[in-house]
Coordinates of C-alpha atoms and ligand atoms in Angstrom, one line a residue:
M1 CA 115.6 82.0 116.9
T2 CA 114.4 79.3 119.1
D3 CA 113.0 76.0 117.8
P4 CA 109.3 76.4 117.2
T5 CA 108.6 72.7 117.3
A6 CA 109.3 72.5 121.1
T7 CA 106.9 70.2 122.9
P8 CA 104.2 71.9 125.2
G9 CA 106.1 71.1 128.3
E10 CA 109.2 72.9 127.1
R11 CA 107.8 76.0 125.8
R12 CA 106.7 79.2 127.5
L13 CA 105.2 82.2 125.9
P14 CA 107.6 85.1 126.6
T15 CA 106.5 87.6 129.3
D16 CA 108.1 90.6 127.6
A17 CA 109.4 91.9 124.2
D18 CA 110.6 94.9 122.4
V19 CA 108.7 93.9 119.2
V20 CA 106.0 91.4 118.8
I21 CA 105.4 90.3 115.3
I22 CA 102.0 88.6 114.5
G23 CA 102.3 86.3 111.5
S24 CA 105.4 84.6 110.0
G25 CA 104.8 84.9 106.3
P26 CA 107.2 87.0 104.1
A27 CA 106.0 90.3 105.6
G28 CA 106.4 89.3 109.2
A29 CA 109.7 87.6 108.3
A30 CA 110.9 90.8 106.7
Y31 CA 110.4 92.7 109.9
A32 CA 112.3 90.0 111.8
R33 CA 115.2 90.1 109.3
I34 CA 115.7 93.8 109.2
L35 CA 115.4 94.2 113.0
S36 CA 117.9 91.3 113.4
E37 CA 120.3 93.1 111.2
R38 CA 119.7 96.7 112.4
A39 CA 118.7 96.3 116.1
P40 CA 120.3 93.0 117.1
S41 CA 119.7 93.5 120.8
A42 CA 116.0 94.0 120.4
R43 CA 113.9 91.1 121.8
L44 CA 111.7 89.8 118.9
V45 CA 108.7 87.6 119.5
I46 CA 107.1 86.2 116.4
V47 CA 103.8 84.5 116.9
E48 CA 102.2 82.3 114.3
A49 CA 98.8 80.8 114.4
G50 CA 99.7 77.8 112.2
P51 CA 102.2 75.0 112.7
C52 CA 105.8 74.7 111.6
V53 CA 105.6 72.4 108.5
S54 CA 109.0 72.6 106.9
T55 CA 112.7 73.0 107.7
P56 CA 114.2 75.6 108.2
P57 CA 111.0 77.2 109.5
G58 CA 109.0 78.9 106.8
A59 CA 110.7 76.9 103.9
H60 CA 108.7 76.4 100.7
V61 CA 106.9 73.0 100.7
K62 CA 108.0 72.5 97.0
N63 CA 111.4 71.9 98.4
I64 CA 110.2 68.9 100.2
A65 CA 111.2 66.0 97.8
D66 CA 108.9 63.3 99.2
P67 CA 105.4 63.8 97.7
D68 CA 103.7 62.3 100.8
E69 CA 105.6 64.5 103.2
R70 CA 104.9 67.5 100.9
A71 CA 101.2 66.7 101.0
R72 CA 101.3 66.4 104.8
A73 CA 102.9 69.7 105.0
Q74 CA 100.2 71.1 102.8
R75 CA 97.4 69.6 104.8
R76 CA 98.8 71.1 108.1
S77 CA 98.8 74.5 106.5
E78 CA 95.1 74.4 105.7
G79 CA 93.9 75.6 109.0
P80 CA 91.2 74.0 111.1
R81 CA 89.5 72.5 108.1
P82 CA 92.1 70.8 105.8
H83 CA 91.3 68.9 102.6
V84 CA 89.9 65.6 103.5
D85 CA 90.4 63.8 100.2
D86 CA 93.6 62.9 98.5
V87 CA 94.6 65.9 96.5
S88 CA 97.5 66.5 94.2
S89 CA 100.4 68.2 95.8
D90 CA 100.9 70.2 92.5
T91 CA 99.9 73.8 93.0
M92 CA 99.1 74.2 89.3
D93 CA 96.4 71.5 89.4
G94 CA 93.1 73.1 88.5
Y95 CA 94.9 75.8 86.5
T96 CA 92.1 75.8 84.1
S97 CA 89.3 74.7 86.4
A98 CA 86.1 76.7 86.4
E99 CA 85.2 75.5 89.9
A100 CA 84.1 78.6 91.8
R101 CA 85.4 77.5 95.2
L102 CA 88.6 75.9 94.1
Q103 CA 90.9 75.3 97.1
R104 CA 94.5 75.2 96.3
P105 CA 96.9 72.8 98.3
G106 CA 98.2 74.5 101.3
T107 CA 95.3 77.0 101.5
F108 CA 91.9 77.0 102.9
L109 CA 88.7 79.0 102.0
L110 CA 86.4 81.1 104.0
T111 CA 83.7 78.9 105.4
S112 CA 81.0 81.6 105.4
G113 CA 80.5 85.3 104.6
W114 CA 82.4 85.2 101.3
R115 CA 79.4 86.7 99.3
Q116 CA 76.6 89.0 100.3
D117 CA 73.2 89.1 98.5
G118 CA 73.3 90.9 95.2
E119 CA 77.2 91.1 95.2
D120 CA 79.9 89.2 93.4
G121 CA 81.7 88.3 96.6
L122 CA 85.1 86.6 96.8
P123 CA 84.3 82.9 96.4
A124 CA 87.9 81.8 96.1
A125 CA 89.3 83.9 99.0
A126 CA 91.9 81.7 100.7
M127 CA 94.4 81.8 103.5
S128 CA 97.2 79.7 104.8
S129 CA 98.0 79.0 108.4
N130 CA 101.6 77.7 108.9
V131 CA 105.0 79.1 109.6
G132 CA 105.9 80.9 106.4
G133 CA 102.2 81.6 105.5
M134 CA 101.3 81.6 101.9
G135 CA 105.0 82.1 101.2
A136 CA 105.5 78.4 101.8
H137 CA 103.1 77.6 98.9
W138 CA 103.6 80.4 96.4
T139 CA 104.7 80.5 92.8
G140 CA 107.5 83.0 93.6
A141 CA 106.9 85.5 90.8
C142 CA 108.3 88.9 91.9
P143 CA 107.7 91.6 89.2
R144 CA 108.2 95.1 90.1
P145 CA 105.3 97.6 90.0
G146 CA 105.3 100.0 87.1
E147 CA 103.4 103.3 86.1
S148 CA 100.4 103.8 88.2
E149 CA 101.0 100.5 90.1
R150 CA 103.8 102.4 91.9
I151 CA 103.2 104.4 95.1
D152 CA 103.8 108.0 94.1
F153 CA 104.4 109.4 97.7
L154 CA 107.4 107.0 98.4
D155 CA 110.5 108.5 96.7
D156 CA 112.6 105.5 98.1
L157 CA 110.4 102.9 96.5
D158 CA 113.2 101.6 94.1
D159 CA 115.7 101.2 97.0
L160 CA 113.0 99.3 99.1
L161 CA 112.2 97.0 96.1
D162 CA 116.0 96.4 95.8
E163 CA 116.0 95.4 99.4
A164 CA 112.9 93.2 99.0
E165 CA 114.6 91.4 96.1
R166 CA 117.6 90.7 98.4
L167 CA 115.4 89.4 101.2
L168 CA 113.4 87.1 98.9
G169 CA 116.4 86.0 96.9
V170 CA 114.9 87.2 93.6
S171 CA 116.5 86.6 90.3
A172 CA 115.4 87.1 86.7
D173 CA 118.1 84.7 85.5
A174 CA 117.3 81.5 87.3
L175 CA 115.1 80.1 84.5
A176 CA 115.7 82.6 81.7
D177 CA 117.8 80.1 79.8
A178 CA 115.3 77.2 80.1
P179 CA 115.3 75.4 76.6
L180 CA 111.9 76.9 75.4
A181 CA 112.0 80.2 77.3
S182 CA 113.6 82.3 74.6
T183 CA 111.2 81.0 72.0
V184 CA 108.2 81.9 74.2
R185 CA 109.7 85.3 74.9
A186 CA 110.6 86.0 71.3
R187 CA 107.1 85.2 70.1
L188 CA 105.4 87.3 72.8
S189 CA 107.8 90.2 72.2
A190 CA 107.0 90.2 68.5
A191 CA 103.3 90.3 69.2
L192 CA 103.1 92.6 72.2
D193 CA 106.2 94.9 72.7
D194 CA 105.2 97.6 70.2
G195 CA 104.8 101.0 71.9
R196 CA 106.0 99.7 75.3
T197 CA 109.0 101.4 77.2
P198 CA 111.9 99.1 77.7
D199 CA 111.1 98.3 81.3
R200 CA 107.5 97.3 80.3
R201 CA 108.5 94.9 77.5
V202 CA 108.2 91.1 77.6
Q203 CA 111.0 89.7 79.7
P204 CA 111.9 86.8 82.0
M205 CA 109.8 86.9 85.2
P206 CA 111.9 87.7 88.2
L207 CA 111.5 84.7 90.5
A208 CA 112.3 83.9 94.1
V209 CA 114.2 80.9 93.4
R210 CA 117.9 79.9 93.3
R211 CA 119.6 77.1 91.3
T212 CA 121.7 74.7 93.2
D213 CA 123.7 71.6 92.2
S214 CA 120.8 69.4 93.4
G215 CA 118.0 71.5 91.7
L216 CA 115.8 74.6 92.1
V217 CA 115.3 75.8 95.7
W218 CA 112.2 78.0 96.1
S219 CA 112.3 80.9 98.5
G220 CA 109.9 80.8 101.4
A221 CA 109.8 82.9 104.5
D222 CA 113.0 80.9 105.6
V223 CA 114.9 82.9 103.0
V224 CA 113.5 86.2 104.3
F225 CA 114.3 85.3 107.9
G226 CA 117.8 84.4 106.7
D227 CA 120.7 83.2 109.0
E228 CA 120.6 86.6 110.5
T229 CA 117.2 86.0 112.2
R230 CA 117.9 82.3 112.8
S231 CA 121.2 83.0 114.7
N232 CA 119.7 85.9 116.5
P233 CA 119.6 84.8 120.2
N234 CA 117.0 87.5 120.9
A235 CA 114.4 86.3 118.4
V236 CA 111.8 83.7 119.4
L237 CA 109.3 82.1 116.9
I238 CA 106.3 80.5 118.5
D239 CA 104.2 78.4 116.1
E240 CA 100.5 77.5 116.9
A241 CA 100.1 80.7 118.8
L242 CA 97.2 83.0 118.0
A243 CA 97.3 86.8 118.6
T244 CA 93.7 87.4 119.8
R245 CA 94.2 91.3 120.1
V246 CA 96.7 94.0 120.4
L247 CA 96.7 96.0 123.5
V248 CA 96.5 99.9 123.5
D249 CA 96.8 102.5 126.1
G250 CA 95.4 105.8 124.7
E251 CA 97.5 106.5 121.6
R252 CA 100.2 103.9 122.1
V253 CA 100.4 100.2 121.6
T254 CA 101.4 98.3 124.8
G255 CA 101.6 94.7 123.6
A256 CA 99.6 91.7 122.4
R257 CA 97.4 89.1 123.8
V258 CA 98.3 85.6 122.6
R259 CA 96.6 82.2 122.9
D260 CA 98.7 79.1 122.9
L261 CA 96.7 76.9 120.5
R262 CA 98.3 73.8 122.0
T263 CA 97.3 74.4 125.6
G264 CA 94.5 77.0 125.3
E265 CA 96.3 79.3 127.7
E266 CA 96.3 83.0 127.0
Q267 CA 98.9 85.5 128.0
E268 CA 99.6 89.2 127.5
I269 CA 103.0 90.1 126.0
P270 CA 103.9 93.7 126.9
S271 CA 105.8 95.4 124.1
P272 CA 106.3 99.0 122.8
F273 CA 106.0 97.8 119.2
V274 CA 103.6 95.4 117.6
V275 CA 103.5 94.5 113.9
V276 CA 100.4 92.8 112.6
A277 CA 101.5 90.9 109.5
A278 CA 98.5 88.4 109.5
D279 CA 97.6 88.6 105.8
S280 CA 95.2 91.0 104.1
L281 CA 92.1 89.5 105.6
R282 CA 93.3 88.6 109.0
T283 CA 95.3 91.8 109.7
P284 CA 92.2 93.9 109.8
Q285 CA 90.5 91.1 111.8
V286 CA 93.1 91.5 114.6
L287 CA 92.7 95.3 114.6
H288 CA 88.9 95.0 114.6
A289 CA 89.0 92.5 117.6
S290 CA 91.3 94.9 119.4
G291 CA 88.7 97.8 119.0
I292 CA 91.0 99.6 116.6
R293 CA 88.7 100.5 113.8
P294 CA 89.8 103.5 111.7
P295 CA 87.2 104.3 108.9
A296 CA 89.4 102.7 106.1
L297 CA 89.9 99.4 108.0
G298 CA 89.1 96.5 105.8
R299 CA 88.1 98.8 102.9
Y300 CA 89.5 99.1 99.4
L301 CA 89.8 95.4 99.3
N302 CA 91.0 94.3 96.0
D303 CA 91.7 91.1 94.3
Q304 CA 93.2 91.0 90.9
P305 CA 90.5 89.7 88.4
Q306 CA 92.2 86.8 86.6
I307 CA 91.8 85.3 83.3
V308 CA 93.6 82.1 82.1
H309 CA 94.2 80.4 78.8
A310 CA 96.3 77.2 77.9
V311 CA 98.2 76.9 74.6
R312 CA 100.3 74.2 73.0
L313 CA 103.4 75.9 71.6
R314 CA 103.6 75.5 67.8
D315 CA 106.7 74.2 65.9
V316 CA 108.9 73.3 68.8
D317 CA 111.2 70.3 68.8
P318 CA 111.9 68.2 71.8
V319 CA 115.0 69.4 73.6
A320 CA 117.4 67.6 75.9
D321 CA 116.0 67.1 79.4
A322 CA 116.5 70.4 81.2
S323 CA 115.5 69.0 84.5
T324 CA 117.5 70.5 87.3
G325 CA 116.6 67.7 89.6
D326 CA 113.3 69.6 90.2
T327 CA 109.9 68.3 89.2
T328 CA 108.2 71.6 89.0
I329 CA 106.5 73.4 86.3
T330 CA 109.2 75.7 84.9
A331 CA 112.1 73.5 83.9
Q332 CA 111.5 73.6 80.1
S333 CA 109.8 76.9 79.2
G334 CA 110.6 79.1 82.2
V335 CA 108.3 82.0 83.3
S336 CA 107.8 84.9 80.9
W337 CA 106.4 88.2 82.0
V338 CA 104.2 90.7 80.1
P339 CA 104.3 93.8 82.4
F340 CA 101.4 96.1 83.3
T341 CA 100.9 99.4 81.6
D342 CA 98.3 102.1 82.3
A343 CA 97.1 101.7 78.7
L344 CA 96.7 97.9 79.2
P345 CA 96.1 97.6 82.9
F346 CA 96.8 94.0 83.4
H347 CA 100.0 91.9 83.8
G348 CA 100.7 88.5 82.2
Q349 CA 102.6 85.5 83.3
V350 CA 103.3 82.6 80.9
M351 CA 104.5 79.4 82.4
Q352 CA 104.8 75.7 81.7
L353 CA 102.0 73.4 82.7
D354 CA 103.3 70.0 83.8
A355 CA 100.6 68.2 81.9
S356 CA 97.9 69.4 79.5
P357 CA 94.8 70.4 81.3
V358 CA 92.7 68.8 78.5
P359 CA 93.4 65.4 76.7
I360 CA 95.5 65.8 73.6
E361 CA 96.0 63.3 70.8
G362 CA 99.6 62.3 69.9
D363 CA 103.0 63.1 71.5
I364 CA 103.5 66.3 73.5
V365 CA 106.9 67.9 73.4
P366 CA 107.8 68.2 77.1
G367 CA 107.2 71.8 78.2
S368 CA 105.2 72.7 75.2
I369 CA 101.9 73.2 77.1
V370 CA 101.9 76.7 78.6
G371 CA 99.4 78.4 80.8
L372 CA 98.8 82.1 80.3
G373 CA 97.5 84.0 83.4
W374 CA 96.5 87.6 83.0
F375 CA 95.9 89.6 86.3
C376 CA 93.9 92.8 86.0
A377 CA 94.1 96.0 88.3
K378 CA 90.8 96.3 90.1
D379 CA 88.7 99.5 90.0
L380 CA 89.1 100.5 93.7
Q381 CA 86.1 101.2 95.7
A382 CA 85.7 101.9 99.5
S383 CA 82.6 99.7 99.5
D384 CA 84.7 96.6 98.6
R385 CA 85.6 95.5 102.0
V386 CA 86.1 92.8 104.7
A387 CA 83.8 93.6 107.6
F388 CA 83.5 91.7 110.8
D389 CA 80.5 90.3 112.6
D390 CA 80.8 90.8 116.4
G391 CA 78.1 88.3 117.0
E392 CA 79.8 85.3 115.2
V393 CA 83.2 83.9 115.3
D394 CA 85.3 81.9 112.9
D395 CA 87.1 78.6 113.5
Y396 CA 89.8 80.4 115.4
G397 CA 87.3 82.2 117.7
M398 CA 88.0 85.6 116.0
P399 CA 85.3 87.9 114.6
A400 CA 83.7 86.2 111.5
M401 CA 84.5 87.9 108.1
R402 CA 81.8 89.4 105.9
I403 CA 83.1 90.0 102.4
H404 CA 81.4 92.9 100.4
Y405 CA 82.7 92.8 96.8
T406 CA 81.5 93.8 93.4
L407 CA 83.1 94.2 90.0
T408 CA 82.4 97.6 88.3
D409 CA 81.6 98.3 84.7
R410 CA 85.2 99.4 84.4
D411 CA 86.4 96.0 85.8
R412 CA 84.2 94.2 83.2
A413 CA 85.7 96.3 80.5
T414 CA 89.2 95.6 81.7
L415 CA 88.5 91.9 81.7
D416 CA 87.2 92.2 78.2
T417 CA 90.4 93.9 77.0
A418 CA 92.4 91.4 78.9
R419 CA 90.5 88.6 77.1
R420 CA 91.4 90.0 73.8
A421 CA 95.0 90.5 74.9
I422 CA 95.4 86.9 76.2
L423 CA 93.9 85.5 72.9
E424 CA 96.4 87.7 70.9
A425 CA 99.3 86.4 73.2
G426 CA 98.1 82.8 72.8
E427 CA 97.9 83.1 69.0
S428 CA 101.5 84.3 68.9
L429 CA 102.6 81.1 70.7
G430 CA 100.6 78.3 69.3
E431 CA 97.2 76.6 69.4
A432 CA 94.7 77.2 72.1
L433 CA 93.6 74.1 73.9
D434 CA 90.1 75.7 74.5
P435 CA 88.9 78.5 72.2
E436 CA 87.8 80.7 75.1
P437 CA 90.0 81.9 78.0
L438 CA 88.5 81.3 81.4
V439 CA 87.7 84.0 83.9
F440 CA 88.5 82.8 87.4
P441 CA 86.1 83.3 90.3
A442 CA 87.0 86.4 92.3
G443 CA 89.6 85.7 95.0
A444 CA 91.4 83.1 92.9
S445 CA 94.4 85.4 92.4
L446 CA 95.4 85.1 96.1
H447 CA 96.6 88.7 95.8
Y448 CA 94.4 90.7 98.2
Q449 CA 95.3 94.2 98.9
G450 CA 94.2 97.5 100.3
T451 CA 92.5 96.4 103.6
V452 CA 95.1 98.3 105.8
R453 CA 96.3 100.6 103.1
M454 CA 99.0 103.2 103.4
G455 CA 98.4 106.9 102.8
A456 CA 100.4 110.1 102.7
V457 CA 98.0 111.9 105.0
D458 CA 95.3 110.8 107.5
D459 CA 92.3 111.7 105.5
G460 CA 90.1 108.6 106.4
T461 CA 91.0 106.7 103.2
S462 CA 94.0 105.0 104.7
V463 CA 94.9 103.0 107.8
C464 CA 98.6 103.6 108.2
D465 CA 101.3 106.2 107.4
S466 CA 104.1 105.8 104.9
R467 CA 106.1 103.8 107.5
S468 CA 103.1 101.4 108.0
Q469 CA 102.3 102.8 111.5
V470 CA 98.6 102.9 112.2
W471 CA 97.3 106.4 112.2
G472 CA 96.9 107.6 115.9
V473 CA 98.4 104.4 117.5
R474 CA 102.1 104.9 118.1
G475 CA 104.2 101.7 117.8
L476 CA 101.5 99.6 116.0
H477 CA 102.5 98.6 112.5
V478 CA 100.6 96.7 109.8
A479 CA 102.3 94.6 107.1
G480 CA 101.6 92.6 104.0
N481 CA 99.8 93.1 100.8
G482 CA 96.9 94.9 102.6
V483 CA 99.2 97.9 103.0
I484 CA 99.5 98.4 99.3
P485 CA 97.4 101.5 98.4
T486 CA 97.5 101.3 94.6
A487 CA 95.6 99.1 92.2
T488 CA 98.3 96.7 91.2
A489 CA 98.1 93.9 88.7
C490 CA 101.5 92.6 89.3
N491 CA 102.0 89.8 91.9
P492 CA 102.2 91.9 95.2
T493 CA 104.6 90.0 97.6
L494 CA 107.7 91.9 96.4
T495 CA 105.9 95.2 97.0
G496 CA 104.4 94.0 100.3
V497 CA 107.9 93.0 101.5
A498 CA 109.4 96.4 100.3
L499 CA 106.8 98.3 102.4
A500 CA 107.7 96.0 105.3
V501 CA 111.3 97.0 105.0
R502 CA 110.4 100.6 105.3
G503 CA 108.4 100.0 108.5
A504 CA 111.1 97.8 110.0
R505 CA 113.7 100.4 109.4
H506 CA 111.6 102.9 111.2
I507 CA 111.2 100.6 114.3
A508 CA 115.0 99.8 114.2
D509 CA 115.8 103.5 114.2
A510 CA 113.5 104.1 117.1
L511 CA 114.9 101.2 119.1
T512 CA 118.5 102.2 118.5
T513 CA 118.3 106.0 119.0
H514 CA 116.6 105.8 122.4
Ligands
FAD1 P1 101.0 85.2 104.6 O1 102.1 84.6 103.8 O2 99.7 84.9 104.2 O3 101.3 85.1 106.2 C1 100.4 85.5 107.1 C2 100.6 84.6 108.3 O4 99.8 85.2 109.4 C3 99.9 83.2 108.1 O5 100.9 82.2 108.4 C4 98.8 83.2 109.2 O6 98.7 81.9 109.8 C5 99.4 84.2 110.2 N1 98.2 84.7 111.0 C6 97.0 85.1 110.7 N2 96.3 85.5 111.7 C7 97.1 85.4 112.8 C8 96.9 85.7 114.2 N3 95.8 86.3 114.6 N4 97.9 85.3 115.1 C9 99.1 84.7 114.6 N5 99.2 84.5 113.3 C10 98.3 84.8 112.4 N6 102.4 86.2 95.4 C11 103.4 86.7 94.6 O7 103.8 87.8 94.7 N7 103.8 86.0 93.5 C12 103.3 84.7 93.3 O8 103.8 84.0 92.3 C13 102.5 84.1 94.1 N8 102.0 82.9 93.9 C14 101.2 82.3 94.8 C15 100.7 80.9 94.5 C16 100.0 80.3 95.6 C17 99.6 78.8 95.3 C18 99.7 80.9 96.8 C19 99.0 80.2 97.9 C20 100.1 82.3 97.0 C21 100.8 83.0 95.9 N9 101.2 84.3 96.1 C22 102.0 84.9 95.3 C23 100.8 85.2 97.3 C24 101.8 85.3 98.3 O9 102.1 83.9 98.9 C25 101.5 86.3 99.4 O10 101.4 87.5 98.8 C26 102.4 86.3 100.6 O11 102.6 85.1 101.2 C27 101.9 87.4 101.5 O12 102.8 87.4 102.6 P2 102.2 87.9 104.0 O13 103.4 87.7 105.0 O14 101.6 89.2 104.0 O15 101.1 86.9 104.4

């Protein structure tokens, strides 16, 4: 994979490819990795709108030890309108903030169109523009979907999830033995496990992280690309290059049009396969801009309504410093997982907060302040959608987004049940810092799904088939959380990457059998 930091004089947009991949987050990287492994002679061109901010390309910014350098990488990921003030580089800052338009480091919000009159909207809808996408800023929680979160028409889903865990470097053990983790799990289990099947009981959260002698190393898209992609002489990654449209001739994709954001030059890259992995909001944007507008495009948009609570663990003694050389949130109390069930359609994640979000008198045992985040499965509606305005453009010159989004009565009832459940979980652990949990503004989960959803048949309620190929456009694939058709409450990246594996295998088969 060639160096994406090449200076303008040195770089040329390729004139030809076998596969163009638009977007370099975990989903785009999964296509590059599988194709590098299974079709190594295929010429891969990965175009990414944002700059390369870390080494290797796509690496998690939390692995950057110097806080100023980390903050710079975050600012460079925040698109055309980065944070202007000094902001903390801690992604957990604001964990219990009620601010409706909270902008997390490394992400940027929609400047307009995030709410329509009379609707709830997605005030906190966010994106990242950098090599690695949001995958350079994420928390790395990788739970498996369960019960109705699963996609019932994919009989190979477990194999795909295994493969996604391999690509993301997921482990349930990395922090399971953190000093306070077993106490947290034991208390949650005693309160919540009754009636759950073994796979749905409280357990350590599978995390995309590995322990090394020098500390924790968080997986970003760099881990997904892997050495297989990095050493592939036929793969090219071009940062600061915006795909403005995909090109279609009849029922077949023929390439992509790309703008070099450093020079302003535009070029068509002919290719028999194009994968649009540009996140759940911008993947439908690229299709819309290209005139590819199946009825379900942008629809069934769902964000996981999120409720949070902070608790001080009761009766815990200070433990020896468990620092692994890493300053992040998880060293003492790990990350615990309360899985989704159909009866309780939300999923819980309990993790250490670095500092108390509210002032506390007296000494605090390190690691004893934990945040509980409960994510709910949305009641899916076709009317919840990202639409596009052909008369207005966004900061990138692409059709401006118009979000239509409302919570239903069922969503409000689920949030109410989740509120009671999070209070029960909190009581099992210790004393609440605030008596009432906080419902985050819609969009804050950063888990947007459904906008290019997969379907078993082309009945107008899906955008692509089970291999992620857009209905009626051969060679055009969509990738990322937008492909997930079910209402999940679990963090979606693992599932999104699993579906990308399926699509990439299909392209690899097509390239190697012809
Ligand atoms: P992205 O990672 O968003 O990448 C898409 C890329 O496409 C971007 O880099 C973008 O610049 C590029 N792009 C867009 N349009 C174009 C275009 N026209 N041309 C070229 N490039 C384009 N998920 C979890 O599962 N677990 C978690 O614990 C978790 N925690 C999170 C915490 C934070 C603070 C954040 C920010 C996110 C978190 N997420 C989590 C979400 C997770 O990061 C995303 O699910 C994941 O990154 C999605 O991967 P993707 O490749 O589909 O999209």
